[in-house]
Amino acid sequence: MSYRPNAKSIQKINDLEGIYDGMAHVFQDAQLTLSGHRKLVIIMKNIHKRAIELGFEESFAMKFAKFINFILPLKKGEQVGDRIIKFCSVFIASSYKDEEVAKKDTEQDNVDEDVDEDEDTPTGKFVDYILRHLLRGIQAKDKHVRYRVIQLLAYLVNNIGEIDEELFTALQWSLNRRLYDKEPNVRLQAIVAISRFQYLPEGGQKASESILLAMQNDDSAEVRRAALLNLTKNETTIPFLLERARDTNSINRRLVFSRISKELGDFRDLDLELREELLKSGLKDREQSVQSAAVKMFATTWFDVVQEDLLELIDSLNVVNTEGDISDVAIQIFYQTRQDFVNTKVNITKEMWKELSVEMAFFIRSFYDYCNENRLFELIDKFYPESIELSEILSKYLNLRNSFIKNSTGIIQEYEVLHAKLESLRHEEFELEQQLEGETESQPREKEIEKLLVSKRDEITKELLNFEEPRQEYVTYYEQLKDLEFIIKQLIMISKDYDFSDEIGRREMLRIIRSSLTNDELSDELIELSLKVLKKISINERDFSTMCTEIVTDIRDSYMDEVDDTFHSAISSLSDEEKDDDDEDDDDEEDEEDEEEGLDVEGRDESKADTHKAKKRKKEPKEPPSETLIQCLLITKHLLELTEESISNVSLSSLLDSLVRPSVLRNDNLYIRNLAMTCLGLYCLLDKQLAIQQLYLFGVAASRADEELRILSIKVIVDILSTHGISVLDVEGQVDSLSLAKLFYKVLRLYEMPKLQCVVAEGLCKLFLADILTDFGKTKKDSDDGEGNKADAEQEDQEKVLFETLILTYFHPLNANNHELRQILAFCIPVYSFSHTKHQDKVASISGDCFYRLFRENGEFEKYENMATPSTILQQLIHWCDPNNLVNLTQVEIKRSAAHFWQAMGLLQALEQDTPRNIKKTIISNLNKLFITEELGSVVLTGLKRAIEDTRLVFETSSHDPSFALDSLSDRSFEKFYQNIKEITERAMEMEKVKAEEDKENSILSNISTVPEEKQGSPEEESVDVKQGENEVEDKEVEKETAVKEKSADSETEDIEDSLQKIDELLDEEDNVDYDVSMEDV
């Protein structure tokens, strides 16, 4: 058939060759454009129908498969292949549709006759053949063939009807195998194909699990994106879909907000935690495109869902229980984005102020912040009351809170009694269980304990039933109180930035704040905000600190026994200060002893402690209840956070002596002790001398207390060093640098306290980055004997040891699951290294030793199986020390950096030590990655060349040792490194020689230009004198030049020898390092 087939010409076909020719014409036209595919599908269906009539059904399928084979080797992006695949999928889909229509017509015509549903249809047979043919190429070696096969299957599985069960199983298994194909394009098409099986009754869940696994773990962003877009949405998969808001690829993150969130429907159906996490991830994303998509989702999509009701939108955020500031961030972005709504529909009436709800209070406060930040003072004057009215509104809700608590006293007391009783019963149950486990001798006694245990459990069950109703009442009370305090919090936050230029309003607010702080037992959050308001309306810093001290004193005085005259308030005790100086000195010494005893120091003498406490009890005033102390300490804590006054302020020093120091000794209440330690730490930030005195106390707490107090103490120590520097150390009779370094080192190795490790690591990184620990531990050498020098050397190395410990902590296998610690170090170490050349040189100087300690033979890390590979760690170290990563440097400065030079020295030392053979091979294979240029100078490069030669000599002399026997590849790599350094050294020498000659010529020309002109004689005499003078000058210049060359050569040789001698000394010091010292012995 030489002409294009049509309906009439197809009916005239009588042989197989005509069928083939018609198919060829259709495929030829189908690869040209997509626009004619509909017509070509009709023609192909007619050819298929004619082939069936002539008995060529199998031949048609075979030829169709052969035509498909032509496009299988085409790579991705070839339009011909894509068009043919789309044509084939449309042809099969249309054929199935025609058969369904014909089947329905047949069923209507033959209602009474039985129709064999299992009979194979022509399209079914054809598709069965094509699928089996494609499955033969699904594991082809050619990646393009695998891609095209999977691509065609992805189109076909969406359109095929019923197929053989065996074929379906084989198809599913083959597609699942392709999810692990090495080519991302193949995996992507496999995702698309498998996604069609999610909606089948059988195998749908398994298909979803496969896609979910690929979405979470595939390395390719495109494959994860395909899984994200094709995974079905249900209660199980939605959390994993929203989890992609933290995907490493920005496009995938953006799709979560721009597309997935819309497909989920009403966002209020999502859990509160999912909504909060989704907003937090999107609005705080580092990519502007992702952030814009999240803003559009919140300000447009979600706002439309709630029918543009702003209060309903705020209610969906659950602002009371939302952690962090994400609600504030979201609503502020809404105001900025939807200014059309803000300018036309926002209105705050006076009636709204009378009965505030949680959502209304949040809206009023957040809108005030928006107006205040954008200087929209007209809106503030329009919607917000005068300061005196705001004070009255705040007073109203504070009084409402007090009344609510007073009326709920019975509920609170009943709950506390039942809760205490239930806890006591559970403690008794635990003790009985412990007795039962330890009882092994007497069987009757064991039965008796079991009987008591059953009885106790029955009693607990009964009490739980009785406890349920009071617990529900208490939960209701707590939720209502929480809402009420949230409203008060919003009002105080408004007051914090309010205009109190009206003196009457200022005085009224001052009275309300002082009264609430003194009498209302506010929560920690309300105390902090109230003190900020108090500071704003105070006259000055001193007035603010004085008022806070008076509030604390009033709280303590209100709970003191009137008969007890031993207590003196903080203010009144100041008048007797000069009179009791000697007594206070003695008391201070006793207080310091008590502070040390209060930290549970091991081995203390109990009897001595009891005697001392008995003596102190006679002097100390009666202590107020714990609730009172907590209130006082909370106010003191926030006062110290807000004030900039020094400790010389009488008000502040009085609180230190009368409240903070005694509270540190209250070991029976951990919360009070921690609060007091926090206050003491804040005091230390205000006064350097106090910090020097109390540093030992915090050090003891950091090494021997519980984890919470350890974390607090480490934070205080870091803050003290950040504020006062290392000058607080090495003071006579106080903490020295070596002791503090050992404390940091010890805490970094407390693997059972991962949070504490994170705090120490983050604190040290901040200190290193700020160069506060520069010269840490270095002191003047007062002793000339060997022991003194050794001790000084030990101290001088503390900065190096601490940073080396941080690097070892990062790679330590025991910290593999401490993701927070690894994230901190993964960020801080490169930031430190890339911030300055000095920082990078320090990292480079210890990197070789770190690598050696990680992989030395019989080292402390050898026993761990989950260690990172040596190549990975070494490449990480090389990356940290690469001068090309330094910021704010020119190319010339980068080339002059010696970081990789020092790293090469350290790695060469590791090669010469007792490292395994595979470690030596790893080092040698990475040496050529070091960035070393001729700009370092010939002296330094000559030293490196000699070090390489020394290392080669070690390998030659130790050839009998298996660990020093390298393969030919390593030998060639090491020789290549040596030749590279040799060439660089020669280029450096040539550069220096050229530069020296240029400098010499410039020097001669400058000397000639400064010679004074002599008097002129007769022409003849002048010519004779000139000739003689020229000869004399030439002779003198030759002699001078020779002398200069000899002198410069001698001096250059001496300089080179001196520099090489210094490098040899450094190498000798490296050789003398005691590598057998374990990390625990430092």
Short mmCIF file of C-alpha atoms in Angstrom, two decimals, residues 250-434:
data_model
loop_
_atom_site.label_atom_id
_atom_site.label_comp_id
_atom_site.label_asym_id
_atom_site.label_seq_id
_atom_site.Cartn_x
_atom_site.Cartn_y
_atom_site.Cartn_z
CA SER A 250 12.88 24.14 47.39
CA ILE A 251 10.53 23.17 44.55
CA ASN A 252 9.20 20.22 46.53
CA ARG A 253 8.70 22.44 49.57
CA ARG A 254 6.88 25.01 47.48
CA LEU A 255 4.55 22.40 46.00
CA VAL A 256 3.37 21.42 49.47
CA PHE A 257 1.99 24.93 49.99
CA SER A 258 0.89 25.76 46.45
CA ARG A 259 -0.70 22.47 45.42
CA ILE A 260 -0.86 19.77 48.10
CA SER A 261 -2.51 22.02 50.69
CA LYS A 262 -5.27 22.89 48.20
CA GLU A 263 -5.93 19.23 47.40
CA LEU A 264 -6.42 18.44 51.10
CA GLY A 265 -9.61 20.50 51.31
CA ASP A 266 -10.59 22.26 54.54
CA PHE A 267 -7.41 22.92 56.51
CA ARG A 268 -9.39 22.82 59.77
CA ASP A 269 -9.69 19.06 59.36
CA LEU A 270 -5.94 18.79 59.93
CA ASP A 271 -4.57 18.27 63.42
CA LEU A 272 -3.47 21.39 65.23
CA GLU A 273 0.12 20.14 65.39
CA LEU A 274 0.20 19.58 61.62
CA ARG A 275 -1.20 23.05 60.95
CA GLU A 276 1.30 24.65 63.28
CA GLU A 277 4.24 22.74 61.84
CA LEU A 278 3.13 23.51 58.29
CA LEU A 279 2.97 27.25 58.99
CA LYS A 280 6.27 27.23 60.85
CA SER A 281 8.05 25.44 58.03
CA GLY A 282 6.64 27.67 55.31
CA LEU A 283 6.68 31.14 56.86
CA LYS A 284 10.23 30.70 58.16
CA ASP A 285 11.64 29.03 55.05
CA ARG A 286 14.94 30.43 53.78
CA GLU A 287 13.77 30.42 50.14
CA GLN A 288 11.66 33.41 49.14
CA SER A 289 9.61 31.39 46.65
CA VAL A 290 8.63 28.86 49.32
CA GLN A 291 7.84 31.59 51.80
CA SER A 292 5.66 33.37 49.25
CA ALA A 293 3.74 30.15 48.55
CA ALA A 294 3.17 29.65 52.29
CA VAL A 295 1.99 33.25 52.68
CA LYS A 296 -0.45 32.82 49.79
CA MET A 297 -1.73 29.58 51.31
CA PHE A 298 -2.42 31.26 54.66
CA ALA A 299 -3.58 34.71 53.55
CA THR A 300 -5.63 33.58 50.55
CA THR A 301 -6.48 29.87 50.50
CA TRP A 302 -7.12 29.43 54.22
CA PHE A 303 -8.76 32.84 54.51
CA ASP A 304 -11.18 31.91 51.72
CA VAL A 305 -11.99 28.63 53.48
CA VAL A 306 -13.18 30.53 56.58
CA GLN A 307 -15.16 32.89 54.32
CA GLU A 308 -12.94 35.88 55.12
CA ASP A 309 -13.74 35.78 58.84
CA LEU A 310 -10.54 36.96 60.55
CA LEU A 311 -11.58 35.82 64.03
CA GLU A 312 -12.38 32.37 62.65
CA LEU A 313 -8.93 32.26 61.06
CA ILE A 314 -7.33 33.21 64.39
CA ASP A 315 -9.41 30.58 66.16
CA SER A 316 -8.07 27.92 63.77
CA LEU A 317 -4.55 28.83 64.90
CA ASN A 318 -5.42 27.94 68.52
CA VAL A 319 -3.31 30.83 69.75
CA VAL A 320 -3.50 29.80 73.41
CA ASN A 321 -1.87 26.41 72.98
CA THR A 322 0.40 27.18 70.03
CA GLU A 323 4.05 26.94 70.96
CA GLY A 324 6.48 29.63 69.85
CA ASP A 325 5.59 32.79 67.98
CA ILE A 326 4.28 31.26 64.77
CA SER A 327 0.76 32.64 65.34
CA ASP A 328 2.14 36.16 65.69
CA VAL A 329 4.31 35.75 62.61
CA ALA A 330 1.38 34.43 60.57
CA ILE A 331 -1.06 37.16 61.53
CA GLN A 332 1.49 39.94 60.98
CA ILE A 333 2.19 38.56 57.51
CA PHE A 334 -1.56 38.49 56.91
CA TYR A 335 -1.85 42.19 57.79
CA GLN A 336 1.00 43.05 55.45
CA THR A 337 -0.27 40.88 52.60
CA ARG A 338 -3.99 41.65 52.78
CA GLN A 339 -3.89 45.39 53.24
CA ASP A 340 -7.04 45.63 51.13
CA PHE A 341 -8.90 43.79 53.91
CA VAL A 342 -7.11 45.71 56.69
CA ASN A 343 -7.95 49.12 55.23
CA THR A 344 -11.61 48.41 54.57
CA LYS A 345 -12.98 45.78 56.93
CA VAL A 346 -10.97 45.92 60.18
CA ASN A 347 -12.89 47.65 62.94
CA ILE A 348 -12.48 47.66 66.73
CA THR A 349 -15.48 49.00 68.60
CA LYS A 350 -15.85 50.00 72.25
CA GLU A 351 -18.24 47.09 72.83
CA MET A 352 -15.49 44.66 71.84
CA TRP A 353 -13.30 45.94 74.69
CA LYS A 354 -16.01 45.20 77.26
CA GLU A 355 -16.11 41.43 76.73
CA LEU A 356 -12.86 40.17 75.31
CA SER A 357 -12.54 36.62 74.01
CA VAL A 358 -9.24 34.85 73.38
CA GLU A 359 -9.43 35.45 69.65
CA MET A 360 -10.53 39.06 70.05
CA ALA A 361 -7.74 39.84 72.54
CA PHE A 362 -5.16 38.31 70.23
CA PHE A 363 -6.52 40.26 67.26
CA ILE A 364 -6.51 43.58 69.15
CA ARG A 365 -2.98 43.08 70.41
CA SER A 366 -1.56 41.85 67.09
CA PHE A 367 -3.22 44.67 65.17
CA TYR A 368 -1.80 47.18 67.65
CA ASP A 369 1.69 45.77 67.03
CA TYR A 370 1.12 46.08 63.29
CA CYS A 371 -0.02 49.69 63.58
CA ASN A 372 2.79 50.58 65.98
CA GLU A 373 5.53 49.04 63.81
CA ASN A 374 4.21 50.71 60.66
CA ARG A 375 3.58 54.05 62.42
CA LEU A 376 -0.15 53.99 61.72
CA PHE A 377 -0.89 56.27 64.66
CA GLU A 378 -4.19 57.43 63.19
CA LEU A 379 -5.59 53.89 63.46
CA ILE A 380 -4.28 53.60 67.02
CA ASP A 381 -6.03 56.83 68.03
CA LYS A 382 -9.18 55.64 66.28
CA PHE A 383 -9.47 52.10 67.67
CA TYR A 384 -7.59 52.11 71.01
CA PRO A 385 -8.62 53.79 74.30
CA GLU A 386 -6.75 56.31 76.44
CA SER A 387 -4.10 55.00 78.83
CA ILE A 388 -6.37 55.46 81.88
CA GLU A 389 -9.10 53.38 80.22
CA LEU A 390 -6.61 50.68 79.25
CA SER A 391 -5.46 50.53 82.89
CA GLU A 392 -9.04 50.08 84.04
CA ILE A 393 -9.64 47.28 81.52
CA LEU A 394 -6.50 45.49 82.69
CA SER A 395 -7.52 45.94 86.33
CA LYS A 396 -10.95 44.49 85.51
CA TYR A 397 -9.52 41.27 84.10
CA LEU A 398 -6.95 40.94 86.89
CA ASN A 399 -9.75 41.18 89.46
CA LEU A 400 -11.77 38.67 87.43
CA ARG A 401 -8.81 36.28 87.59
CA ASN A 402 -8.52 36.64 91.36
CA SER A 403 -12.24 36.05 91.83
CA PHE A 404 -12.18 33.00 89.56
CA ILE A 405 -9.28 31.46 91.49
CA LYS A 406 -10.95 32.25 94.84
CA ASN A 407 -14.26 30.68 93.77
CA SER A 408 -12.46 27.57 92.50
CA THR A 409 -10.52 26.95 95.72
CA GLY A 410 -12.57 23.87 96.57
CA ILE A 411 -11.94 22.29 93.16
CA ILE A 412 -8.21 22.97 93.46
CA GLN A 413 -7.93 21.57 96.98
CA GLU A 414 -9.98 18.45 96.19
CA TYR A 415 -7.85 17.77 93.12
CA GLU A 416 -4.59 18.25 95.01
CA VAL A 417 -5.68 15.95 97.87
CA LEU A 418 -6.83 13.18 95.56
CA HIS A 419 -3.78 13.56 93.35
CA ALA A 420 -1.44 13.33 96.34
CA LYS A 421 -3.28 10.25 97.63
CA LEU A 422 -3.10 8.58 94.23
CA GLU A 423 0.62 9.29 93.94
CA SER A 424 1.16 7.84 97.42
CA LEU A 425 -0.69 4.65 96.45
CA ARG A 426 1.35 4.29 93.29
CA HIS A 427 4.54 4.74 95.30
CA GLU A 428 3.44 1.98 97.68
CA GLU A 429 2.62 -0.23 94.67
CA PHE A 430 6.11 0.37 93.29
CA GLU A 431 7.70 -0.56 96.62
CA LEU A 432 5.69 -3.79 96.77
CA GLU A 433 6.77 -4.67 93.23
CA GLN A 434 10.38 -4.11 94.22
#
